[in-house]
PDB file of C-alpha atoms and ligand atoms in Angstrom:
ATOM      1  CA  MET A   9    -143.308 -78.589  24.206  1.00  0.00           C
ATOM      2  CA  VAL A  10    -142.188 -81.911  22.801  1.00  0.00           C
ATOM      3  CA  LEU A  11    -139.136 -83.077  20.853  1.00  0.00           C
ATOM      4  CA  THR A  12    -140.236 -85.937  18.608  1.00  0.00           C
ATOM      5  CA  THR A  13    -137.360 -86.030  16.113  1.00  0.00           C
ATOM      6  CA  ILE A  14    -133.752 -84.948  16.698  1.00  0.00           C
ATOM      7  CA  GLY A  15    -133.043 -81.697  14.912  1.00  0.00           C
ATOM      8  CA  SER A  16    -136.703 -80.732  14.456  1.00  0.00           C
ATOM      9  CA  PRO A  17    -138.427 -77.881  16.290  1.00  0.00           C
ATOM     10  CA  LEU A  18    -140.337 -78.728  19.467  1.00  0.00           C
ATOM     11  CA  GLU A  19    -144.067 -79.203  18.999  1.00  0.00           C
ATOM     12  CA  PHE A  20    -146.851 -77.930  21.229  1.00  0.00           C
ATOM     13  CA  GLU A  21    -148.891 -80.825  22.547  1.00  0.00           C
ATOM     14  CA  GLU A  22    -151.796 -81.110  24.999  1.00  0.00           C
ATOM     15  CA  ARG A  23    -151.604 -84.013  27.432  1.00  0.00           C
ATOM     16  CA  PRO A  24    -153.549 -84.994  30.537  1.00  0.00           C
ATOM     17  CA  ASP A  25    -151.853 -83.981  33.806  1.00  0.00           C
ATOM     18  CA  PRO A  26    -149.299 -86.672  34.683  1.00  0.00           C
ATOM     19  CA  VAL A  27    -149.924 -88.853  37.743  1.00  0.00           C
ATOM     20  CA  PRO A  28    -147.047 -89.319  40.222  1.00  0.00           C
ATOM     21  CA  GLY A  29    -146.020 -92.912  40.943  1.00  0.00           C
ATOM     22  CA  ALA A  30    -144.712 -94.243  44.255  1.00  0.00           C
ATOM     23  CA  GLY A  31    -142.001 -91.955  45.635  1.00  0.00           C
ATOM     24  CA  GLN A  32    -142.792 -89.223  43.116  1.00  0.00           C
ATOM     25  CA  ILE A  33    -144.411 -85.806  43.139  1.00  0.00           C
ATOM     26  CA  ARG A  34    -146.234 -83.757  40.535  1.00  0.00           C
ATOM     27  CA  VAL A  35    -144.987 -80.199  40.255  1.00  0.00           C
ATOM     28  CA  ARG A  36    -146.960 -77.361  38.655  1.00  0.00           C
ATOM     29  CA  VAL A  37    -144.224 -75.581  36.712  1.00  0.00           C
ATOM     30  CA  GLU A  38    -143.902 -71.868  37.405  1.00  0.00           C
ATOM     31  CA  ALA A  39    -140.716 -71.353  35.395  1.00  0.00           C
ATOM     32  CA  CYS A  40    -138.127 -73.448  33.564  1.00  0.00           C
ATOM     33  CA  GLY A  41    -134.707 -72.177  32.543  1.00  0.00           C
ATOM     34  CA  VAL A  42    -133.253 -72.887  29.108  1.00  0.00           C
ATOM     35  CA  CYS A  43    -129.816 -74.491  29.449  1.00  0.00           C
ATOM     36  CA  ARG A  44    -127.190 -75.031  26.766  1.00  0.00           C
ATOM     37  CA  THR A  45    -127.534 -78.751  27.466  1.00  0.00           C
ATOM     38  CA  ASP A  46    -131.079 -78.508  26.052  1.00  0.00           C
ATOM     39  CA  LEU A  47    -129.528 -77.378  22.768  1.00  0.00           C
ATOM     40  CA  HIS A  48    -127.139 -80.337  22.817  1.00  0.00           C
ATOM     41  CA  VAL A  49    -130.153 -82.626  23.362  1.00  0.00           C
ATOM     42  CA  VAL A  50    -132.354 -81.225  20.585  1.00  0.00           C
ATOM     43  CA  ASP A  51    -129.383 -81.075  18.202  1.00  0.00           C
ATOM     44  CA  GLY A  52    -128.550 -84.744  18.833  1.00  0.00           C
ATOM     45  CA  GLU A  53    -125.112 -84.081  20.345  1.00  0.00           C
ATOM     46  CA  LEU A  54    -125.967 -86.229  23.391  1.00  0.00           C
ATOM     47  CA  PRO A  55    -126.681 -89.928  22.758  1.00  0.00           C
ATOM     48  CA  ASP A  56    -130.003 -91.711  23.215  1.00  0.00           C
ATOM     49  CA  PRO A  57    -132.468 -89.170  24.587  1.00  0.00           C
ATOM     50  CA  LYS A  58    -135.919 -90.474  25.460  1.00  0.00           C
ATOM     51  CA  LEU A  59    -138.178 -89.726  22.471  1.00  0.00           C
ATOM     52  CA  PRO A  60    -140.653 -88.154  22.374  1.00  0.00           C
ATOM     53  CA  LEU A  61    -139.160 -85.899  25.063  1.00  0.00           C
ATOM     54  CA  VAL A  62    -140.164 -82.823  27.009  1.00  0.00           C
ATOM     55  CA  PRO A  63    -136.806 -81.016  27.551  1.00  0.00           C
ATOM     56  CA  GLY A  64    -135.921 -78.734  30.458  1.00  0.00           C
ATOM     57  CA  HIS A  65    -134.103 -79.290  33.754  1.00  0.00           C
ATOM     58  CA  GLU A  66    -134.039 -75.911  35.499  1.00  0.00           C
ATOM     59  CA  ILE A  67    -137.514 -76.240  36.939  1.00  0.00           C
ATOM     60  CA  VAL A  68    -139.161 -74.210  39.675  1.00  0.00           C
ATOM     61  CA  GLY A  69    -142.727 -74.994  40.679  1.00  0.00           C
ATOM     62  CA  ILE A  70    -145.277 -75.887  43.310  1.00  0.00           C
ATOM     63  CA  VAL A  71    -145.870 -79.398  44.627  1.00  0.00           C
ATOM     64  CA  GLU A  72    -149.375 -80.273  43.537  1.00  0.00           C
ATOM     65  CA  ALA A  73    -149.744 -84.013  44.106  1.00  0.00           C
ATOM     66  CA  LEU A  74    -147.888 -86.661  46.119  1.00  0.00           C
ATOM     67  CA  GLY A  75    -147.378 -90.256  45.028  1.00  0.00           C
ATOM     68  CA  GLU A  76    -147.603 -93.232  47.363  1.00  0.00           C
ATOM     69  CA  GLY A  77    -145.253 -93.096  50.339  1.00  0.00           C
ATOM     70  CA  VAL A  78    -144.229 -89.431  49.917  1.00  0.00           C
ATOM     71  CA  ASP A  79    -144.425 -87.170  52.939  1.00  0.00           C
ATOM     72  CA  ALA A  80    -141.956 -84.485  51.853  1.00  0.00           C
ATOM     73  CA  PRO A  81    -141.790 -82.029  50.189  1.00  0.00           C
ATOM     74  CA  ALA A  82    -145.205 -80.877  51.386  1.00  0.00           C
ATOM     75  CA  LEU A  83    -148.126 -80.089  49.104  1.00  0.00           C
ATOM     76  CA  GLY A  84    -148.245 -76.429  48.128  1.00  0.00           C
ATOM     77  CA  THR A  85    -144.543 -75.749  48.733  1.00  0.00           C
ATOM     78  CA  ARG A  86    -142.090 -74.458  46.109  1.00  0.00           C
ATOM     79  CA  VAL A  87    -139.404 -76.846  44.883  1.00  0.00           C
ATOM     80  CA  GLY A  88    -136.666 -76.954  42.277  1.00  0.00           C
ATOM     81  CA  VAL A  89    -136.223 -79.941  39.976  1.00  0.00           C
ATOM     82  CA  PRO A  90    -132.682 -80.282  38.582  1.00  0.00           C
ATOM     83  CA  TRP A  91    -130.898 -82.330  35.919  1.00  0.00           C
ATOM     84  CA  LEU A  92    -130.193 -85.279  38.232  1.00  0.00           C
ATOM     85  CA  GLY A  93    -133.596 -86.965  38.297  1.00  0.00           C
ATOM     86  CA  HIS A  94    -132.820 -90.354  39.789  1.00  0.00           C
ATOM     87  CA  THR A  95    -129.923 -92.597  40.798  1.00  0.00           C
ATOM     88  CA  ASP A  96    -129.861 -96.296  41.665  1.00  0.00           C
ATOM     89  CA  GLY A  97    -128.289 -95.676  45.085  1.00  0.00           C
ATOM     90  CA  THR A  98    -126.427 -98.981  44.887  1.00  0.00           C
ATOM     91  CA  CYS A  99    -123.569 -98.627  42.368  1.00  0.00           C
ATOM     92  CA  PRO A 100    -119.977 -97.999  43.544  1.00  0.00           C
ATOM     93  CA  TYR A 101    -120.274 -94.281  42.704  1.00  0.00           C
ATOM     94  CA  CYS A 102    -123.502 -93.769  44.646  1.00  0.00           C
ATOM     95  CA  ARG A 103    -122.046 -95.662  47.605  1.00  0.00           C
ATOM     96  CA  SER A 104    -118.927 -93.479  47.645  1.00  0.00           C
ATOM     97  CA  GLY A 105    -120.668 -90.092  47.646  1.00  0.00           C
ATOM     98  CA  ARG A 106    -120.352 -89.540  43.910  1.00  0.00           C
ATOM     99  CA  GLU A 107    -123.927 -89.994  42.764  1.00  0.00           C
ATOM    100  CA  ASN A 108    -123.213 -87.528  39.939  1.00  0.00           C
ATOM    101  CA  LEU A 109    -121.337 -90.414  38.295  1.00  0.00           C
ATOM    102  CA  CYS A 110    -124.041 -93.055  38.958  1.00  0.00           C
ATOM    103  CA  ASP A 111    -123.952 -96.047  36.605  1.00  0.00           C
ATOM    104  CA  ALA A 112    -127.729 -96.054  36.137  1.00  0.00           C
ATOM    105  CA  PRO A 113    -128.915 -92.456  36.418  1.00  0.00           C
ATOM    106  CA  GLU A 114    -131.955 -90.688  34.993  1.00  0.00           C
ATOM    107  CA  PHE A 115    -131.747 -87.105  33.864  1.00  0.00           C
ATOM    108  CA  THR A 116    -134.600 -84.633  33.799  1.00  0.00           C
ATOM    109  CA  GLY A 117    -135.377 -83.397  30.295  1.00  0.00           C
ATOM    110  CA  TYR A 118    -133.109 -86.030  28.722  1.00  0.00           C
ATOM    111  CA  THR A 119    -133.982 -89.578  29.777  1.00  0.00           C
ATOM    112  CA  ARG A 120    -137.265 -88.505  31.428  1.00  0.00           C
ATOM    113  CA  ASP A 121    -139.685 -85.685  30.697  1.00  0.00           C
ATOM    114  CA  GLY A 122    -138.680 -82.250  31.944  1.00  0.00           C
ATOM    115  CA  GLY A 123    -139.986 -78.764  32.533  1.00  0.00           C
ATOM    116  CA  TYR A 124    -140.887 -77.304  29.133  1.00  0.00           C
ATOM    117  CA  ALA A 125    -144.431 -78.023  30.287  1.00  0.00           C
ATOM    118  CA  THR A 126    -147.151 -76.965  32.683  1.00  0.00           C
ATOM    119  CA  HIS A 127    -146.553 -80.020  34.912  1.00  0.00           C
ATOM    120  CA  VAL A 128    -143.681 -82.389  35.570  1.00  0.00           C
ATOM    121  CA  ILE A 129    -143.173 -85.586  37.560  1.00  0.00           C
ATOM    122  CA  ALA A 130    -140.099 -85.749  39.808  1.00  0.00           C
ATOM    123  CA  ASP A 131    -138.663 -88.145  42.356  1.00  0.00           C
ATOM    124  CA  ALA A 132    -139.491 -86.620  45.742  1.00  0.00           C
ATOM    125  CA  GLY A 133    -135.963 -87.200  47.011  1.00  0.00           C
ATOM    126  CA  PHE A 134    -134.355 -85.333  44.116  1.00  0.00           C
ATOM    127  CA  ALA A 135    -136.386 -82.102  44.341  1.00  0.00           C
ATOM    128  CA  PHE A 136    -134.891 -79.238  46.343  1.00  0.00           C
ATOM    129  CA  PRO A 137    -137.057 -77.256  48.782  1.00  0.00           C
ATOM    130  CA  LEU A 138    -136.937 -73.584  47.784  1.00  0.00           C
ATOM    131  CA  ASP A 139    -138.155 -71.854  50.924  1.00  0.00           C
ATOM    132  CA  GLY A 140    -137.197 -68.206  50.744  1.00  0.00           C
ATOM    133  CA  PHE A 141    -136.803 -68.134  46.956  1.00  0.00           C
ATOM    134  CA  ASP A 142    -139.826 -66.031  46.099  1.00  0.00           C
ATOM    135  CA  ASP A 143    -139.239 -65.303  42.418  1.00  0.00           C
ATOM    136  CA  PRO A 144    -139.601 -68.451  40.273  1.00  0.00           C
ATOM    137  CA  VAL A 145    -138.188 -66.820  37.111  1.00  0.00           C
ATOM    138  CA  ALA A 146    -135.095 -65.478  38.867  1.00  0.00           C
ATOM    139  CA  THR A 147    -134.571 -68.816  40.640  1.00  0.00           C
ATOM    140  CA  ALA A 148    -134.892 -71.169  37.633  1.00  0.00           C
ATOM    141  CA  PRO A 149    -131.364 -70.550  36.214  1.00  0.00           C
ATOM    142  CA  LEU A 150    -129.867 -71.422  39.592  1.00  0.00           C
ATOM    143  CA  MET A 151    -131.071 -75.009  39.197  1.00  0.00           C
ATOM    144  CA  CYS A 152    -128.375 -75.922  36.656  1.00  0.00           C
ATOM    145  CA  ALA A 153    -126.243 -72.963  35.625  1.00  0.00           C
ATOM    146  CA  GLY A 154    -125.839 -72.175  39.308  1.00  0.00           C
ATOM    147  CA  LEU A 155    -125.222 -75.501  40.903  1.00  0.00           C
ATOM    148  CA  ILE A 156    -123.114 -77.045  38.159  1.00  0.00           C
ATOM    149  CA  GLY A 157    -121.231 -73.748  38.150  1.00  0.00           C
ATOM    150  CA  LEU A 158    -120.462 -74.235  41.829  1.00  0.00           C
ATOM    151  CA  ARG A 159    -119.344 -77.817  41.252  1.00  0.00           C
ATOM    152  CA  SER A 160    -117.016 -76.524  38.510  1.00  0.00           C
ATOM    153  CA  LEU A 161    -115.646 -73.967  40.930  1.00  0.00           C
ATOM    154  CA  ARG A 162    -114.894 -76.599  43.543  1.00  0.00           C
ATOM    155  CA  ARG A 163    -112.983 -78.578  40.899  1.00  0.00           C
ATOM    156  CA  ALA A 164    -111.068 -75.385  40.077  1.00  0.00           C
ATOM    157  CA  GLY A 165    -109.717 -75.123  43.625  1.00  0.00           C
ATOM    158  CA  ASP A 166    -109.560 -72.061  45.827  1.00  0.00           C
ATOM    159  CA  GLY A 167    -107.081 -69.865  43.967  1.00  0.00           C
ATOM    160  CA  GLY A 168    -107.722 -66.140  44.049  1.00  0.00           C
ATOM    161  CA  ARG A 169    -107.702 -65.433  40.283  1.00  0.00           C
ATOM    162  CA  VAL A 170    -110.278 -67.363  38.271  1.00  0.00           C
ATOM    163  CA  GLY A 171    -110.928 -67.084  34.537  1.00  0.00           C
ATOM    164  CA  LEU A 172    -114.398 -67.784  33.109  1.00  0.00           C
ATOM    165  CA  TYR A 173    -114.532 -68.648  29.401  1.00  0.00           C
ATOM    166  CA  GLY A 174    -117.985 -67.946  27.962  1.00  0.00           C
ATOM    167  CA  PHE A 175    -119.975 -65.407  29.929  1.00  0.00           C
ATOM    168  CA  GLY A 176    -123.531 -66.753  29.784  1.00  0.00           C
ATOM    169  CA  ALA A 177    -125.946 -68.084  32.385  1.00  0.00           C
ATOM    170  CA  ALA A 178    -123.452 -70.077  34.467  1.00  0.00           C
ATOM    171  CA  ALA A 179    -120.660 -67.482  34.449  1.00  0.00           C
ATOM    172  CA  HIS A 180    -122.917 -64.564  35.368  1.00  0.00           C
ATOM    173  CA  ILE A 181    -124.022 -66.486  38.474  1.00  0.00           C
ATOM    174  CA  LEU A 182    -120.567 -67.796  39.350  1.00  0.00           C
ATOM    175  CA  ALA A 183    -118.971 -64.351  38.984  1.00  0.00           C
ATOM    176  CA  GLN A 184    -121.212 -63.113  41.795  1.00  0.00           C
ATOM    177  CA  VAL A 185    -120.257 -66.062  44.008  1.00  0.00           C
ATOM    178  CA  LEU A 186    -116.544 -65.481  43.312  1.00  0.00           C
ATOM    179  CA  ARG A 187    -116.781 -61.777  44.149  1.00  0.00           C
ATOM    180  CA  TRP A 188    -118.666 -62.622  47.355  1.00  0.00           C
ATOM    181  CA  GLN A 189    -115.830 -65.030  48.229  1.00  0.00           C
ATOM    182  CA  GLY A 190    -113.344 -62.209  47.657  1.00  0.00           C
ATOM    183  CA  ARG A 191    -111.780 -63.681  44.516  1.00  0.00           C
ATOM    184  CA  GLU A 192    -110.907 -61.947  41.271  1.00  0.00           C
ATOM    185  CA  VAL A 193    -112.842 -62.766  38.094  1.00  0.00           C
ATOM    186  CA  PHE A 194    -111.395 -62.623  34.585  1.00  0.00           C
ATOM    187  CA  ALA A 195    -114.085 -62.897  31.890  1.00  0.00           C
ATOM    188  CA  PHE A 196    -113.331 -64.230  28.410  1.00  0.00           C
ATOM    189  CA  THR A 197    -115.878 -63.930  25.592  1.00  0.00           C
ATOM    190  CA  ARG A 198    -115.959 -64.127  21.822  1.00  0.00           C
ATOM    191  CA  ALA A 199    -113.870 -61.308  20.358  1.00  0.00           C
ATOM    192  CA  GLY A 200    -116.070 -58.246  19.917  1.00  0.00           C
ATOM    193  CA  ASP A 201    -118.825 -59.379  22.294  1.00  0.00           C
ATOM    194  CA  ASP A 202    -118.824 -56.044  24.095  1.00  0.00           C
ATOM    195  CA  ARG A 203    -122.191 -56.602  25.744  1.00  0.00           C
ATOM    196  CA  SER A 204    -121.067 -59.752  27.550  1.00  0.00           C
ATOM    197  CA  GLN A 205    -117.791 -58.081  28.545  1.00  0.00           C
ATOM    198  CA  GLN A 206    -119.686 -55.070  29.889  1.00  0.00           C
ATOM    199  CA  MET A 207    -121.971 -57.366  31.834  1.00  0.00           C
ATOM    200  CA  ALA A 208    -118.972 -59.142  33.360  1.00  0.00           C
ATOM    201  CA  LEU A 209    -117.431 -55.835  34.426  1.00  0.00           C
ATOM    202  CA  SER A 210    -120.756 -54.667  35.881  1.00  0.00           C
ATOM    203  CA  LEU A 211    -120.791 -57.851  38.021  1.00  0.00           C
ATOM    204  CA  GLY A 212    -117.372 -56.993  39.410  1.00  0.00           C
ATOM    205  CA  ALA A 213    -114.972 -58.756  37.026  1.00  0.00           C
ATOM    206  CA  ALA A 214    -111.434 -57.389  37.345  1.00  0.00           C
ATOM    207  CA  TRP A 215    -110.915 -57.723  33.590  1.00  0.00           C
ATOM    208  CA  ALA A 216    -112.891 -58.730  30.502  1.00  0.00           C
ATOM    209  CA  GLY A 217    -111.548 -59.496  27.047  1.00  0.00           C
ATOM    210  CA  ALA A 218    -111.475 -61.876  24.100  1.00  0.00           C
ATOM    211  CA  SER A 219    -110.742 -65.581  24.586  1.00  0.00           C
ATOM    212  CA  GLU A 220    -107.556 -65.220  22.524  1.00  0.00           C
ATOM    213  CA  ASP A 221    -106.265 -62.444  24.818  1.00  0.00           C
ATOM    214  CA  MET A 222    -103.909 -63.080  27.708  1.00  0.00           C
ATOM    215  CA  PRO A 223    -105.208 -61.744  31.024  1.00  0.00           C
ATOM    216  CA  PRO A 224    -103.141 -59.018  32.762  1.00  0.00           C
ATOM    217  CA  SER A 225    -101.892 -61.546  35.311  1.00  0.00           C
ATOM    218  CA  GLN A 226    -101.690 -65.333  35.242  1.00  0.00           C
ATOM    219  CA  LEU A 227    -104.773 -67.225  36.432  1.00  0.00           C
ATOM    220  CA  ASP A 228    -104.873 -69.781  39.243  1.00  0.00           C
ATOM    221  CA  ALA A 229    -107.655 -71.614  37.425  1.00  0.00           C
ATOM    222  CA  ALA A 230    -109.953 -71.308  34.449  1.00  0.00           C
ATOM    223  CA  ILE A 231    -113.459 -72.684  33.943  1.00  0.00           C
ATOM    224  CA  ILE A 232    -114.690 -73.185  30.384  1.00  0.00           C
ATOM    225  CA  PHE A 233    -118.457 -72.911  29.949  1.00  0.00           C
ATOM    226  CA  ALA A 234    -118.510 -72.325  26.182  1.00  0.00           C
ATOM    227  CA  PRO A 235    -118.750 -75.671  24.285  1.00  0.00           C
ATOM    228  CA  VAL A 236    -115.616 -74.897  22.297  1.00  0.00           C
ATOM    229  CA  GLY A 237    -112.656 -77.277  22.480  1.00  0.00           C
ATOM    230  CA  ALA A 238    -110.252 -74.670  21.063  1.00  0.00           C
ATOM    231  CA  LEU A 239    -110.573 -72.815  24.365  1.00  0.00           C
ATOM    232  CA  VAL A 240    -108.722 -75.577  26.247  1.00  0.00           C
ATOM    233  CA  PRO A 241    -105.215 -74.747  24.942  1.00  0.00           C
ATOM    234  CA  LEU A 242    -105.983 -71.026  25.239  1.00  0.00           C
ATOM    235  CA  ALA A 243    -106.961 -71.463  28.877  1.00  0.00           C
ATOM    236  CA  LEU A 244    -103.889 -73.636  29.571  1.00  0.00           C
ATOM    237  CA  LYS A 245    -101.798 -70.755  28.268  1.00  0.00           C
ATOM    238  CA  ALA A 246    -103.494 -68.356  30.673  1.00  0.00           C
ATOM    239  CA  VAL A 247    -103.059 -70.392  33.891  1.00  0.00           C
ATOM    240  CA  ARG A 248     -99.956 -70.430  36.063  1.00  0.00           C
ATOM    241  CA  LYS A 249     -97.776 -73.451  36.853  1.00  0.00           C
ATOM    242  CA  GLY A 250     -99.870 -76.015  38.692  1.00  0.00           C
ATOM    243  CA  GLY A 251    -103.069 -74.261  37.570  1.00  0.00           C
ATOM    244  CA  ARG A 252    -106.268 -76.018  36.554  1.00  0.00           C
ATOM    245  CA  VAL A 253    -108.527 -75.807  33.536  1.00  0.00           C
ATOM    246  CA  VAL A 254    -112.034 -77.112  34.227  1.00  0.00           C
ATOM    247  CA  CYS A 255    -114.404 -78.008  31.392  1.00  0.00           C
ATOM    248  CA  GLY A 256    -117.851 -77.240  32.822  1.00  0.00           C
ATOM    249  CA  GLY A 257    -120.105 -78.390  29.996  1.00  0.00           C
ATOM    250  CA  ILE A 258    -121.622 -81.730  29.030  1.00  0.00           C
ATOM    251  CA  HIS A 259    -120.507 -81.469  25.411  1.00  0.00           C
ATOM    252  CA  MET A 260    -117.620 -79.714  23.697  1.00  0.00           C
ATOM    253  CA  SER A 261    -116.256 -79.604  20.165  1.00  0.00           C
ATOM    254  CA  ASP A 262    -112.991 -81.502  19.702  1.00  0.00           C
ATOM    255  CA  ILE A 263    -109.962 -80.163  21.549  1.00  0.00           C
ATOM    256  CA  PRO A 264    -107.284 -79.307  18.982  1.00  0.00           C
ATOM    257  CA  GLN A 265    -103.790 -80.732  19.183  1.00  0.00           C
ATOM    258  CA  PHE A 266    -101.470 -78.572  21.274  1.00  0.00           C
ATOM    259  CA  PRO A 267     -97.814 -78.633  22.380  1.00  0.00           C
ATOM    260  CA  TYR A 268     -97.096 -80.535  25.574  1.00  0.00           C
ATOM    261  CA  GLU A 269     -95.401 -77.489  27.079  1.00  0.00           C
ATOM    262  CA  LEU A 270     -98.868 -75.943  27.614  1.00  0.00           C
ATOM    263  CA  LEU A 271     -99.754 -78.798  29.962  1.00  0.00           C
ATOM    264  CA  TRP A 272     -96.328 -79.242  31.506  1.00  0.00           C
ATOM    265  CA  GLU A 273     -95.446 -77.758  34.914  1.00  0.00           C
ATOM    266  CA  GLU A 274     -98.303 -79.658  36.501  1.00  0.00           C
ATOM    267  CA  ARG A 275    -101.159 -77.860  34.838  1.00  0.00           C
ATOM    268  CA  GLU A 276    -104.322 -79.984  34.892  1.00  0.00           C
ATOM    269  CA  ILE A 277    -107.380 -80.383  32.689  1.00  0.00           C
ATOM    270  CA  LEU A 278    -110.563 -81.626  34.410  1.00  0.00           C
ATOM    271  CA  SER A 279    -114.210 -82.101  33.522  1.00  0.00           C
ATOM    272  CA  VAL A 280    -117.395 -81.786  35.538  1.00  0.00           C
ATOM    273  CA  ALA A 281    -120.286 -84.212  35.201  1.00  0.00           C
ATOM    274  CA  ASN A 282    -123.801 -83.656  36.514  1.00  0.00           C
ATOM    275  CA  LEU A 283    -124.399 -82.826  40.173  1.00  0.00           C
ATOM    276  CA  THR A 284    -124.948 -84.442  43.510  1.00  0.00           C
ATOM    277  CA  ARG A 285    -127.846 -83.467  45.734  1.00  0.00           C
ATOM    278  CA  GLU A 286    -125.246 -82.234  48.198  1.00  0.00           C
ATOM    279  CA  ASP A 287    -124.022 -79.791  45.506  1.00  0.00           C
ATOM    280  CA  GLY A 288    -127.565 -78.498  45.188  1.00  0.00           C
ATOM    281  CA  ARG A 289    -128.090 -77.949  48.891  1.00  0.00           C
ATOM    282  CA  GLU A 290    -124.705 -76.261  49.214  1.00  0.00           C
ATOM    283  CA  PHE A 291    -125.240 -74.034  46.208  1.00  0.00           C
ATOM    284  CA  LEU A 292    -128.698 -72.869  47.303  1.00  0.00           C
ATOM    285  CA  LYS A 293    -127.232 -71.886  50.661  1.00  0.00           C
ATOM    286  CA  VAL A 294    -124.391 -69.971  48.988  1.00  0.00           C
ATOM    287  CA  ALA A 295    -126.783 -68.313  46.509  1.00  0.00           C
ATOM    288  CA  ARG A 296    -128.891 -67.020  49.354  1.00  0.00           C
ATOM    289  CA  GLU A 297    -125.950 -65.811  51.440  1.00  0.00           C
ATOM    290  CA  ALA A 298    -124.211 -64.222  48.447  1.00  0.00           C
ATOM    291  CA  GLY A 299    -127.472 -62.619  47.319  1.00  0.00           C
ATOM    292  CA  VAL A 300    -127.012 -63.915  43.770  1.00  0.00           C
ATOM    293  CA  LYS A 301    -129.207 -62.048  41.293  1.00  0.00           C
ATOM    294  CA  THR A 302    -129.860 -63.534  37.876  1.00  0.00           C
ATOM    295  CA  THR A 303    -130.404 -61.617  34.654  1.00  0.00           C
ATOM    296  CA  THR A 304    -133.224 -63.279  32.737  1.00  0.00           C
ATOM    297  CA  THR A 305    -135.180 -62.987  29.506  1.00  0.00           C
ATOM    298  CA  THR A 306    -138.598 -64.640  29.721  1.00  0.00           C
ATOM    299  CA  TYR A 307    -140.474 -66.405  26.941  1.00  0.00           C
ATOM    300  CA  PRO A 308    -143.967 -67.910  27.000  1.00  0.00           C
ATOM    301  CA  LEU A 309    -143.760 -71.731  27.071  1.00  0.00           C
ATOM    302  CA  ALA A 310    -145.114 -71.994  23.523  1.00  0.00           C
ATOM    303  CA  HIS A 311    -142.123 -69.908  22.333  1.00  0.00           C
ATOM    304  CA  ALA A 312    -139.560 -72.469  23.498  1.00  0.00           C
ATOM    305  CA  ASN A 313    -138.132 -72.833  19.981  1.00  0.00           C
ATOM    306  CA  GLU A 314    -137.463 -69.098  19.846  1.00  0.00           C
ATOM    307  CA  ALA A 315    -135.700 -69.235  23.216  1.00  0.00           C
ATOM    308  CA  LEU A 316    -133.478 -72.112  22.043  1.00  0.00           C
ATOM    309  CA  ASP A 317    -132.688 -70.259  18.852  1.00  0.00           C
ATOM    310  CA  ASP A 318    -131.799 -67.078  20.719  1.00  0.00           C
ATOM    311  CA  LEU A 319    -129.511 -69.067  23.034  1.00  0.00           C
ATOM    312  CA  ARG A 320    -127.823 -70.680  20.050  1.00  0.00           C
ATOM    313  CA  ASN A 321    -127.187 -67.260  18.532  1.00  0.00           C
ATOM    314  CA  GLY A 322    -126.250 -65.433  21.732  1.00  0.00           C
ATOM    315  CA  ARG A 323    -129.114 -62.970  21.428  1.00  0.00           C
ATOM    316  CA  PHE A 324    -129.632 -62.314  25.131  1.00  0.00           C
ATOM    317  CA  GLN A 325    -127.537 -61.714  28.251  1.00  0.00           C
ATOM    318  CA  GLY A 326    -127.791 -64.021  31.255  1.00  0.00           C
ATOM    319  CA  ALA A 327    -130.402 -66.764  31.071  1.00  0.00           C
ATOM    320  CA  ALA A 328    -133.599 -67.506  29.146  1.00  0.00           C
ATOM    321  CA  VAL A 329    -136.585 -68.709  31.179  1.00  0.00           C
ATOM    322  CA  LEU A 330    -139.837 -70.247  29.924  1.00  0.00           C
ATOM    323  CA  VAL A 331    -143.054 -69.400  31.715  1.00  0.00           C
ATOM    324  CA  PRO A 332    -146.157 -71.575  31.187  1.00  0.00           C
TER     325      PRO A 332
HETATM  326 ZN1  LIG B  29    -125.535 -95.236  41.244  1.00  0.00          ZN
HETATM  327 ZN1  LIG B  30    -128.198 -77.559  32.413  1.00  0.00          ZN
END
């Protein structure tokens, strides 16, 4: 499913199977999650995507061909292909353990073709082995919503009371990790979104309410997954002195002006960009130990436009997953 023009629907296209170059693998896609970032790409909210482009960066599949010089992952094994597709390995960020901030990165489904397809090419060193993850559909949302969620959580610190603004794919995974870690979850959704609030409570949230509501007790940290800048001052209001507000998305509407007193008393606002491979390995370990279970709605690959539309309009709970 190919994006040829920003703002237009994806088009179904038949192509020959891609051939992996040196250091690359070809993966037969079993499932690909639909991430909010894909919406930002097709809507033109992120600059300079490769065009034409196959979107999708929550890919689970089977290694089907190895390029020159690749000896792992092995043929026939299941791997995950995430957003971070390639780094230069030489810039100051890569050399200081922050490859998520690489100066010359490539991103799956943005600057290179992704997983809204039957096959995808990936750099062998950037695919995660998925031994023990037997359900490709259930695993696909972990590849971005999960591991960027965990990176957001690390930025939030280890306080016991964590607010999650926007209870979609990332929050429904992170809530399970937080409960497993023994922390309290406070879920904030659009006013009147009873289904998302119910889902949060069913996953062990201590409280669920509207984003404009104040939680019953002050939060140690808040993570904002909804791409809505107006949530930043609301979240600042809900965190205690010295608390943190983490913006977990790649794009957000403008943050409105707010009084300095909301930030004062050493409250902090942070953002999260991309992932490191270390994040991925750590998250997959946590997901397995915590027994994270995803809620998914599947769509046939050719219905990718419908899945994007349903995400845009909040028509499902949890995560959408495309199946070729
Ligand atoms: Zn770099
Ligand atoms: Zn994503």
